[in-house]
Amino acid sequence: MSSAARVLFLSLLLLLAAPPAASAAERWSLAPAGGGRPSFYGEGPAGTVLEDTVSVANPSGAPVTVRLHGTGVTFEDGTVRVPARTRADVPFTVTVPTADRAVEIVARDTDGDERRVRIQLRVTVPELSALTVEQVRVVGDRIAYELVNRGTTPLTPRLAVQADGAFGRVLDRAPRTLPVDLPPGSRTKLTEPWPDRPALDAVDVRLTVTAAGGVRDTAVASARFVPWGAVTGVAGCAGAALGAWLVVRHRRRRRSYDGEVTEAERPDRQAELTGAGT
């Protein structure tokens, strides 16, 4: 074999024996620490600071340097140098936002290659049951009111109604479940029938609402009942009687004036004649 042929043959052997160049994907990777998790997941009340760890693995034969960043994510060390065939675990913290959202941890090496891993954040709201009864008022033969769910849990309210007048209790309805469901933050307008309300009275109406979780609230409204039709009729009769009395009185006074004779108008009495005796 000629020298040139031997050189070519040896070059081919070296090329075949040399390991293939590592692709960018094989050089390094980014994943949640601990294995088995394709992404991060965290939950808690808004503003809660969560802690976790992300791993940068370098299976290649050369070291790699990466920089880490993410929206709302703080790293213990944002720039990491990972030696060949090793792994670096980088702790980080992330703050739970005010609404559910997803963010990403982004890692970039000195060649511009990037890896990303997702963080899904969920806001949890503590359970709070709160209910108020508001805007109580008597309108005609109904009691109008509003229920407001000021908590974070749905509620099915119960209502009790009482009313006290000038001479005692005029309405007393035991608690009963209302046919409404109140989602958190909702406001609902309702009315309570009162067909047999007093015709003439001054009352204080009291509504008491309760719900699961120890929820309870009470509101009071005052109302005055006056039978204006009867009052108008009585007033009309009284006015008519008063008018008649005034007319009669005026006529009597006038007759009295017409029959009276004053001293100036009376005829002179006949003069008494007197004389001296002669």
Short mmCIF file of N, CA, C and O in Angstrom, two decimals, residues 9-111:
data_model
loop_
_atom_site.label_atom_id
_atom_site.label_comp_id
_atom_site.label_asym_id
_atom_site.label_seq_id
_atom_site.Cartn_x
_atom_site.Cartn_y
_atom_site.Cartn_z
N PHE A 9 -6.18 5.88 4.75
CA PHE A 9 -6.83 4.82 5.50
C PHE A 9 -6.84 5.13 6.99
O PHE A 9 -7.84 4.96 7.68
N LEU A 10 -5.68 5.63 7.50
CA LEU A 10 -5.59 5.97 8.92
C LEU A 10 -6.52 7.14 9.26
O LEU A 10 -7.14 7.17 10.34
N SER A 11 -6.67 8.07 8.37
CA SER A 11 -7.56 9.21 8.60
C SER A 11 -9.01 8.75 8.70
O SER A 11 -9.78 9.21 9.56
N LEU A 12 -9.36 7.77 7.84
CA LEU A 12 -10.72 7.25 7.90
C LEU A 12 -10.96 6.51 9.22
O LEU A 12 -12.05 6.63 9.82
N LEU A 13 -9.95 5.75 9.67
CA LEU A 13 -10.09 5.05 10.94
C LEU A 13 -10.28 6.04 12.10
O LEU A 13 -11.09 5.82 13.00
N LEU A 14 -9.53 7.12 12.10
CA LEU A 14 -9.65 8.12 13.15
C LEU A 14 -11.04 8.77 13.14
O LEU A 14 -11.63 9.02 14.20
N LEU A 15 -11.53 9.06 11.96
CA LEU A 15 -12.86 9.68 11.86
C LEU A 15 -13.94 8.74 12.37
O LEU A 15 -14.88 9.14 13.05
N LEU A 16 -13.79 7.45 12.02
CA LEU A 16 -14.79 6.48 12.47
C LEU A 16 -14.72 6.25 13.96
O LEU A 16 -15.73 6.01 14.62
N ALA A 17 -13.49 6.31 14.51
CA ALA A 17 -13.33 6.04 15.93
C ALA A 17 -13.71 7.24 16.79
O ALA A 17 -14.04 7.09 17.97
N ALA A 18 -13.66 8.45 16.24
CA ALA A 18 -13.95 9.65 17.03
C ALA A 18 -15.44 9.69 17.38
O ALA A 18 -16.28 9.36 16.55
N PRO A 19 -15.80 10.09 18.62
CA PRO A 19 -17.22 10.20 18.99
C PRO A 19 -17.88 11.33 18.23
O PRO A 19 -17.24 12.34 17.90
N PRO A 20 -19.14 11.18 17.90
CA PRO A 20 -19.84 12.24 17.17
C PRO A 20 -19.96 13.49 18.03
O PRO A 20 -20.04 13.42 19.25
N ALA A 21 -19.96 14.63 17.37
CA ALA A 21 -20.08 15.90 18.09
C ALA A 21 -21.43 15.97 18.78
O ALA A 21 -22.47 15.63 18.21
N ALA A 22 -21.42 16.41 20.04
CA ALA A 22 -22.67 16.49 20.81
C ALA A 22 -23.54 17.61 20.26
O ALA A 22 -23.08 18.71 19.99
N SER A 23 -24.83 17.31 20.10
CA SER A 23 -25.77 18.34 19.65
C SER A 23 -26.06 19.28 20.81
O SER A 23 -25.75 19.01 21.97
N ALA A 24 -26.71 20.42 20.48
CA ALA A 24 -27.01 21.39 21.53
C ALA A 24 -27.92 20.78 22.59
O ALA A 24 -27.78 21.05 23.78
N ALA A 25 -28.85 19.92 22.14
CA ALA A 25 -29.77 19.32 23.09
C ALA A 25 -29.06 18.36 24.03
O ALA A 25 -29.50 18.16 25.16
N GLU A 26 -27.97 17.73 23.57
CA GLU A 26 -27.25 16.78 24.41
C GLU A 26 -26.24 17.46 25.31
O GLU A 26 -25.79 16.87 26.28
N ARG A 27 -25.91 18.69 25.03
CA ARG A 27 -24.87 19.36 25.81
C ARG A 27 -25.33 19.65 27.22
O ARG A 27 -24.60 19.42 28.18
N TRP A 28 -26.55 20.16 27.39
CA TRP A 28 -27.07 20.46 28.73
C TRP A 28 -28.59 20.53 28.70
O TRP A 28 -29.20 20.65 27.63
N SER A 29 -29.21 20.43 29.87
CA SER A 29 -30.67 20.43 29.96
C SER A 29 -31.11 21.17 31.22
O SER A 29 -30.32 21.40 32.14
N LEU A 30 -32.38 21.53 31.23
CA LEU A 30 -32.96 22.28 32.35
C LEU A 30 -34.25 21.58 32.76
O LEU A 30 -35.10 21.28 31.91
N ALA A 31 -34.43 21.33 34.07
CA ALA A 31 -35.61 20.62 34.55
C ALA A 31 -35.77 20.86 36.04
O ALA A 31 -34.82 21.23 36.73
N PRO A 32 -36.99 20.66 36.56
CA PRO A 32 -37.17 20.75 38.02
C PRO A 32 -36.30 19.73 38.73
O PRO A 32 -36.13 18.59 38.26
N ALA A 33 -35.74 20.10 39.85
CA ALA A 33 -34.89 19.20 40.61
C ALA A 33 -35.73 18.06 41.19
O ALA A 33 -36.92 18.21 41.46
N GLY A 34 -35.07 16.93 41.37
CA GLY A 34 -35.75 15.78 41.96
C GLY A 34 -36.23 14.78 40.93
O GLY A 34 -36.47 13.62 41.27
N GLY A 35 -36.39 15.19 39.69
CA GLY A 35 -36.82 14.26 38.65
C GLY A 35 -38.30 13.95 38.73
O GLY A 35 -38.94 14.08 39.77
N GLY A 36 -38.85 13.53 37.61
CA GLY A 36 -40.24 13.12 37.58
C GLY A 36 -41.23 14.26 37.39
O GLY A 36 -42.44 14.01 37.28
N ARG A 37 -40.75 15.49 37.37
CA ARG A 37 -41.66 16.63 37.17
C ARG A 37 -41.33 17.31 35.85
O ARG A 37 -40.21 17.78 35.65
N PRO A 38 -42.30 17.38 34.95
CA PRO A 38 -42.02 18.08 33.70
C PRO A 38 -42.01 19.60 33.86
O PRO A 38 -41.46 20.32 33.03
N SER A 39 -42.68 20.10 34.93
CA SER A 39 -42.76 21.53 35.16
C SER A 39 -42.98 21.76 36.65
O SER A 39 -43.17 20.82 37.43
N PHE A 40 -42.98 23.03 37.04
CA PHE A 40 -43.23 23.39 38.43
C PHE A 40 -44.70 23.74 38.63
O PHE A 40 -45.38 24.22 37.71
N TYR A 41 -45.18 23.51 39.85
CA TYR A 41 -46.54 23.90 40.23
C TYR A 41 -46.50 24.43 41.66
O TYR A 41 -45.88 23.81 42.54
N GLY A 42 -47.14 25.58 41.87
CA GLY A 42 -47.19 26.14 43.21
C GLY A 42 -48.50 26.85 43.44
O GLY A 42 -49.11 27.37 42.50
N GLU A 43 -48.96 26.85 44.69
CA GLU A 43 -50.20 27.55 45.01
C GLU A 43 -50.11 28.13 46.41
O GLU A 43 -49.30 27.70 47.24
N GLY A 44 -50.95 29.12 46.64
CA GLY A 44 -50.99 29.77 47.94
C GLY A 44 -51.72 31.10 47.83
O GLY A 44 -52.07 31.54 46.73
N PRO A 45 -51.98 31.75 48.97
CA PRO A 45 -52.59 33.08 48.92
C PRO A 45 -51.70 34.07 48.17
O PRO A 45 -50.47 33.90 48.11
N ALA A 46 -52.33 35.07 47.59
CA ALA A 46 -51.56 36.08 46.84
C ALA A 46 -50.49 36.69 47.74
O ALA A 46 -50.74 37.04 48.89
N GLY A 47 -49.28 36.83 47.19
CA GLY A 47 -48.17 37.39 47.94
C GLY A 47 -47.30 36.36 48.63
O GLY A 47 -46.24 36.70 49.16
N THR A 48 -47.74 35.09 48.63
CA THR A 48 -46.95 34.04 49.25
C THR A 48 -45.68 33.79 48.45
O THR A 48 -45.69 33.73 47.23
N VAL A 49 -44.55 33.63 49.15
CA VAL A 49 -43.27 33.35 48.50
C VAL A 49 -43.03 31.84 48.55
O VAL A 49 -42.96 31.24 49.63
N LEU A 50 -42.92 31.24 47.38
CA LEU A 50 -42.68 29.80 47.26
C LEU A 50 -41.22 29.54 46.94
O LEU A 50 -40.57 30.33 46.24
N GLU A 51 -40.71 28.42 47.44
CA GLU A 51 -39.32 28.04 47.21
C GLU A 51 -39.25 26.71 46.47
O GLU A 51 -40.05 25.81 46.73
N ASP A 52 -38.30 26.58 45.54
CA ASP A 52 -38.08 25.33 44.82
C ASP A 52 -36.67 25.35 44.25
O ASP A 52 -35.91 26.31 44.48
N THR A 53 -36.32 24.31 43.48
CA THR A 53 -34.97 24.18 42.94
C THR A 53 -35.04 23.73 41.49
O THR A 53 -35.82 22.81 41.17
N VAL A 54 -34.26 24.34 40.64
CA VAL A 54 -34.16 23.95 39.24
C VAL A 54 -32.76 23.38 39.00
O VAL A 54 -31.77 23.83 39.60
N SER A 55 -32.68 22.36 38.15
CA SER A 55 -31.41 21.68 37.89
C SER A 55 -30.93 21.95 36.47
O SER A 55 -31.72 21.89 35.52
N VAL A 56 -29.63 22.22 36.35
CA VAL A 56 -28.97 22.34 35.05
C VAL A 56 -28.01 21.16 34.94
O VAL A 56 -27.02 21.08 35.69
N ALA A 57 -28.31 20.23 34.04
CA ALA A 57 -27.48 19.03 33.88
C ALA A 57 -26.61 19.17 32.64
O ALA A 57 -27.07 19.60 31.58
N ASN A 58 -25.31 18.79 32.79
CA ASN A 58 -24.35 18.90 31.69
C ASN A 58 -23.72 17.53 31.46
O ASN A 58 -22.72 17.18 32.09
N PRO A 59 -24.30 16.71 30.56
CA PRO A 59 -23.73 15.38 30.29
C PRO A 59 -22.54 15.40 29.32
O PRO A 59 -21.94 14.36 29.06
N SER A 60 -22.23 16.59 28.78
CA SER A 60 -21.17 16.66 27.77
C SER A 60 -19.79 16.61 28.42
O SER A 60 -19.67 16.62 29.64
N GLY A 61 -18.79 16.60 27.59
CA GLY A 61 -17.42 16.53 28.08
C GLY A 61 -16.79 17.88 28.30
O GLY A 61 -15.59 17.95 28.59
N ALA A 62 -17.53 18.95 28.15
CA ALA A 62 -16.98 20.29 28.34
C ALA A 62 -17.87 21.08 29.29
O ALA A 62 -19.10 20.86 29.33
N PRO A 63 -17.33 21.98 30.08
CA PRO A 63 -18.17 22.78 30.99
C PRO A 63 -19.08 23.72 30.19
O PRO A 63 -18.80 24.07 29.05
N VAL A 64 -20.17 24.10 30.84
CA VAL A 64 -21.11 25.03 30.22
C VAL A 64 -21.51 26.07 31.26
O VAL A 64 -21.64 25.76 32.45
N THR A 65 -21.68 27.30 30.81
CA THR A 65 -22.10 28.39 31.69
C THR A 65 -23.45 28.91 31.20
O THR A 65 -23.60 29.23 30.01
N VAL A 66 -24.42 28.98 32.11
CA VAL A 66 -25.76 29.44 31.73
C VAL A 66 -26.18 30.56 32.68
O VAL A 66 -25.73 30.64 33.84
N ARG A 67 -27.05 31.40 32.15
CA ARG A 67 -27.66 32.46 32.96
C ARG A 67 -29.15 32.17 33.07
O ARG A 67 -29.81 31.85 32.09
N LEU A 68 -29.70 32.36 34.28
CA LEU A 68 -31.09 32.04 34.57
C LEU A 68 -31.88 33.32 34.84
O LEU A 68 -31.39 34.22 35.52
N HIS A 69 -33.10 33.38 34.34
CA HIS A 69 -33.98 34.50 34.67
C HIS A 69 -35.43 34.06 34.47
O HIS A 69 -35.71 33.07 33.78
N GLY A 70 -36.33 34.81 35.05
CA GLY A 70 -37.76 34.53 34.93
C GLY A 70 -38.56 35.64 35.58
O GLY A 70 -38.13 36.23 36.58
N THR A 71 -39.74 35.92 35.04
CA THR A 71 -40.58 36.99 35.57
C THR A 71 -41.07 36.62 36.97
O THR A 71 -41.73 35.60 37.17
N GLY A 72 -40.72 37.45 37.93
CA GLY A 72 -41.13 37.20 39.30
C GLY A 72 -40.33 36.12 40.00
O GLY A 72 -40.68 35.73 41.12
N VAL A 73 -39.26 35.65 39.37
CA VAL A 73 -38.45 34.57 39.93
C VAL A 73 -37.11 35.13 40.38
O VAL A 73 -36.46 35.89 39.64
N THR A 74 -36.71 34.77 41.59
CA THR A 74 -35.41 35.22 42.12
C THR A 74 -34.54 33.99 42.38
O THR A 74 -34.97 33.05 43.07
N PHE A 75 -33.31 34.01 41.81
CA PHE A 75 -32.40 32.87 41.93
C PHE A 75 -31.33 33.16 42.98
O PHE A 75 -30.90 34.30 43.15
N GLU A 76 -30.92 32.09 43.64
CA GLU A 76 -29.81 32.24 44.58
C GLU A 76 -28.54 32.62 43.84
O GLU A 76 -27.73 33.40 44.34
N ASP A 77 -28.37 32.07 42.65
CA ASP A 77 -27.24 32.44 41.79
C ASP A 77 -27.74 32.43 40.35
O ASP A 77 -28.07 31.37 39.82
N GLY A 78 -27.80 33.61 39.72
CA GLY A 78 -28.36 33.70 38.39
C GLY A 78 -27.43 33.24 37.29
O GLY A 78 -27.87 32.99 36.17
N THR A 79 -26.13 33.11 37.57
CA THR A 79 -25.16 32.63 36.58
C THR A 79 -24.49 31.38 37.14
O THR A 79 -23.94 31.41 38.25
N VAL A 80 -24.57 30.27 36.40
CA VAL A 80 -24.09 28.99 36.90
C VAL A 80 -23.11 28.38 35.89
O VAL A 80 -23.41 28.31 34.70
N ARG A 81 -21.94 27.93 36.40
CA ARG A 81 -20.98 27.20 35.58
C ARG A 81 -21.06 25.73 35.98
O ARG A 81 -20.80 25.38 37.13
N VAL A 82 -21.43 24.91 35.00
CA VAL A 82 -21.63 23.49 35.27
C VAL A 82 -20.49 22.70 34.62
O VAL A 82 -20.35 22.70 33.39
N PRO A 83 -19.64 22.05 35.42
CA PRO A 83 -18.54 21.25 34.83
C PRO A 83 -19.08 20.10 33.99
O PRO A 83 -20.27 19.76 34.03
N ALA A 84 -18.20 19.49 33.22
CA ALA A 84 -18.59 18.37 32.36
C ALA A 84 -19.12 17.20 33.20
O ALA A 84 -18.61 16.91 34.29
N ARG A 85 -20.15 16.57 32.67
CA ARG A 85 -20.76 15.39 33.27
C ARG A 85 -21.16 15.60 34.75
O ARG A 85 -21.00 14.73 35.58
N THR A 86 -21.69 16.79 35.03
CA THR A 86 -22.20 17.08 36.38
C THR A 86 -23.53 17.82 36.26
O THR A 86 -23.99 18.16 35.17
N ARG A 87 -24.10 18.07 37.42
CA ARG A 87 -25.39 18.77 37.47
C ARG A 87 -25.32 19.82 38.57
O ARG A 87 -24.75 19.57 39.64
N ALA A 88 -25.94 20.98 38.30
CA ALA A 88 -26.01 22.06 39.29
C ALA A 88 -27.47 22.28 39.68
O ALA A 88 -28.32 22.46 38.81
N ASP A 89 -27.74 22.25 41.00
CA ASP A 89 -29.08 22.53 41.51
C ASP A 89 -29.13 23.97 42.02
O ASP A 89 -28.36 24.34 42.91
N VAL A 90 -30.04 24.76 41.44
CA VAL A 90 -30.09 26.19 41.75
C VAL A 90 -31.41 26.49 42.48
O VAL A 90 -32.50 26.39 41.89
N PRO A 91 -31.38 26.87 43.76
CA PRO A 91 -32.61 27.26 44.46
C PRO A 91 -33.14 28.59 43.92
O PRO A 91 -32.39 29.45 43.48
N PHE A 92 -34.48 28.73 44.00
CA PHE A 92 -35.09 29.99 43.58
C PHE A 92 -36.37 30.19 44.39
O PHE A 92 -36.89 29.27 45.04
N THR A 93 -36.86 31.41 44.35
CA THR A 93 -38.15 31.75 44.97
C THR A 93 -39.03 32.43 43.93
O THR A 93 -38.53 33.08 43.01
N VAL A 94 -40.35 32.28 44.10
CA VAL A 94 -41.30 32.93 43.21
C VAL A 94 -42.49 33.35 44.07
O VAL A 94 -42.89 32.64 44.99
N THR A 95 -43.04 34.53 43.77
CA THR A 95 -44.16 35.09 44.53
C THR A 95 -45.47 34.80 43.83
O THR A 95 -45.61 35.04 42.62
N VAL A 96 -46.45 34.30 44.58
CA VAL A 96 -47.77 34.01 44.01
C VAL A 96 -48.44 35.34 43.66
O VAL A 96 -48.58 36.22 44.51
N PRO A 97 -48.89 35.52 42.41
CA PRO A 97 -49.54 36.78 42.01
C PRO A 97 -50.97 36.85 42.53
O PRO A 97 -51.44 35.96 43.25
N THR A 98 -51.68 37.90 42.15
CA THR A 98 -53.06 38.08 42.61
C THR A 98 -54.06 37.28 41.79
O THR A 98 -55.23 37.21 42.14
N ALA A 99 -53.61 36.70 40.69
CA ALA A 99 -54.48 35.86 39.85
C ALA A 99 -53.65 34.71 39.30
O ALA A 99 -52.42 34.81 39.19
N ASP A 100 -54.33 33.62 38.97
CA ASP A 100 -53.62 32.46 38.42
C ASP A 100 -52.85 32.86 37.17
O ASP A 100 -53.38 33.57 36.30
N ARG A 101 -51.64 32.37 37.06
CA ARG A 101 -50.84 32.65 35.87
C ARG A 101 -49.71 31.65 35.76
O ARG A 101 -49.41 30.92 36.71
N ALA A 102 -49.09 31.62 34.58
CA ALA A 102 -47.94 30.76 34.33
C ALA A 102 -46.74 31.64 33.97
O ALA A 102 -46.88 32.62 33.22
N VAL A 103 -45.58 31.30 34.53
CA VAL A 103 -44.33 31.98 34.19
C VAL A 103 -43.33 30.92 33.76
O VAL A 103 -43.58 29.72 33.87
N GLU A 104 -42.19 31.37 33.29
CA GLU A 104 -41.16 30.44 32.82
C GLU A 104 -39.81 30.80 33.41
O GLU A 104 -39.50 31.97 33.63
N ILE A 105 -39.03 29.77 33.68
CA ILE A 105 -37.60 29.95 33.97
C ILE A 105 -36.87 29.74 32.65
O ILE A 105 -37.04 28.72 31.98
N VAL A 106 -36.06 30.70 32.29
CA VAL A 106 -35.31 30.64 31.03
C VAL A 106 -33.83 30.57 31.36
O VAL A 106 -33.31 31.35 32.18
N ALA A 107 -33.14 29.60 30.73
CA ALA A 107 -31.69 29.46 30.88
C ALA A 107 -31.04 29.61 29.51
O ALA A 107 -31.50 29.01 28.53
N ARG A 108 -29.97 30.42 29.42
CA ARG A 108 -29.28 30.65 28.15
C ARG A 108 -27.78 30.48 28.35
O ARG A 108 -27.20 31.04 29.30
N ASP A 109 -27.16 29.71 27.45
CA ASP A 109 -25.70 29.53 27.56
C ASP A 109 -24.97 30.60 26.77
O ASP A 109 -25.59 31.49 26.16
N THR A 110 -23.66 30.51 26.77
CA THR A 110 -22.84 31.55 26.12
C THR A 110 -22.95 31.51 24.61
O THR A 110 -22.59 32.48 23.93
N ASP A 111 -23.45 30.40 24.06
CA ASP A 111 -23.66 30.30 22.61
C ASP A 111 -25.05 30.78 22.18
O ASP A 111 -25.37 30.76 21.00
#
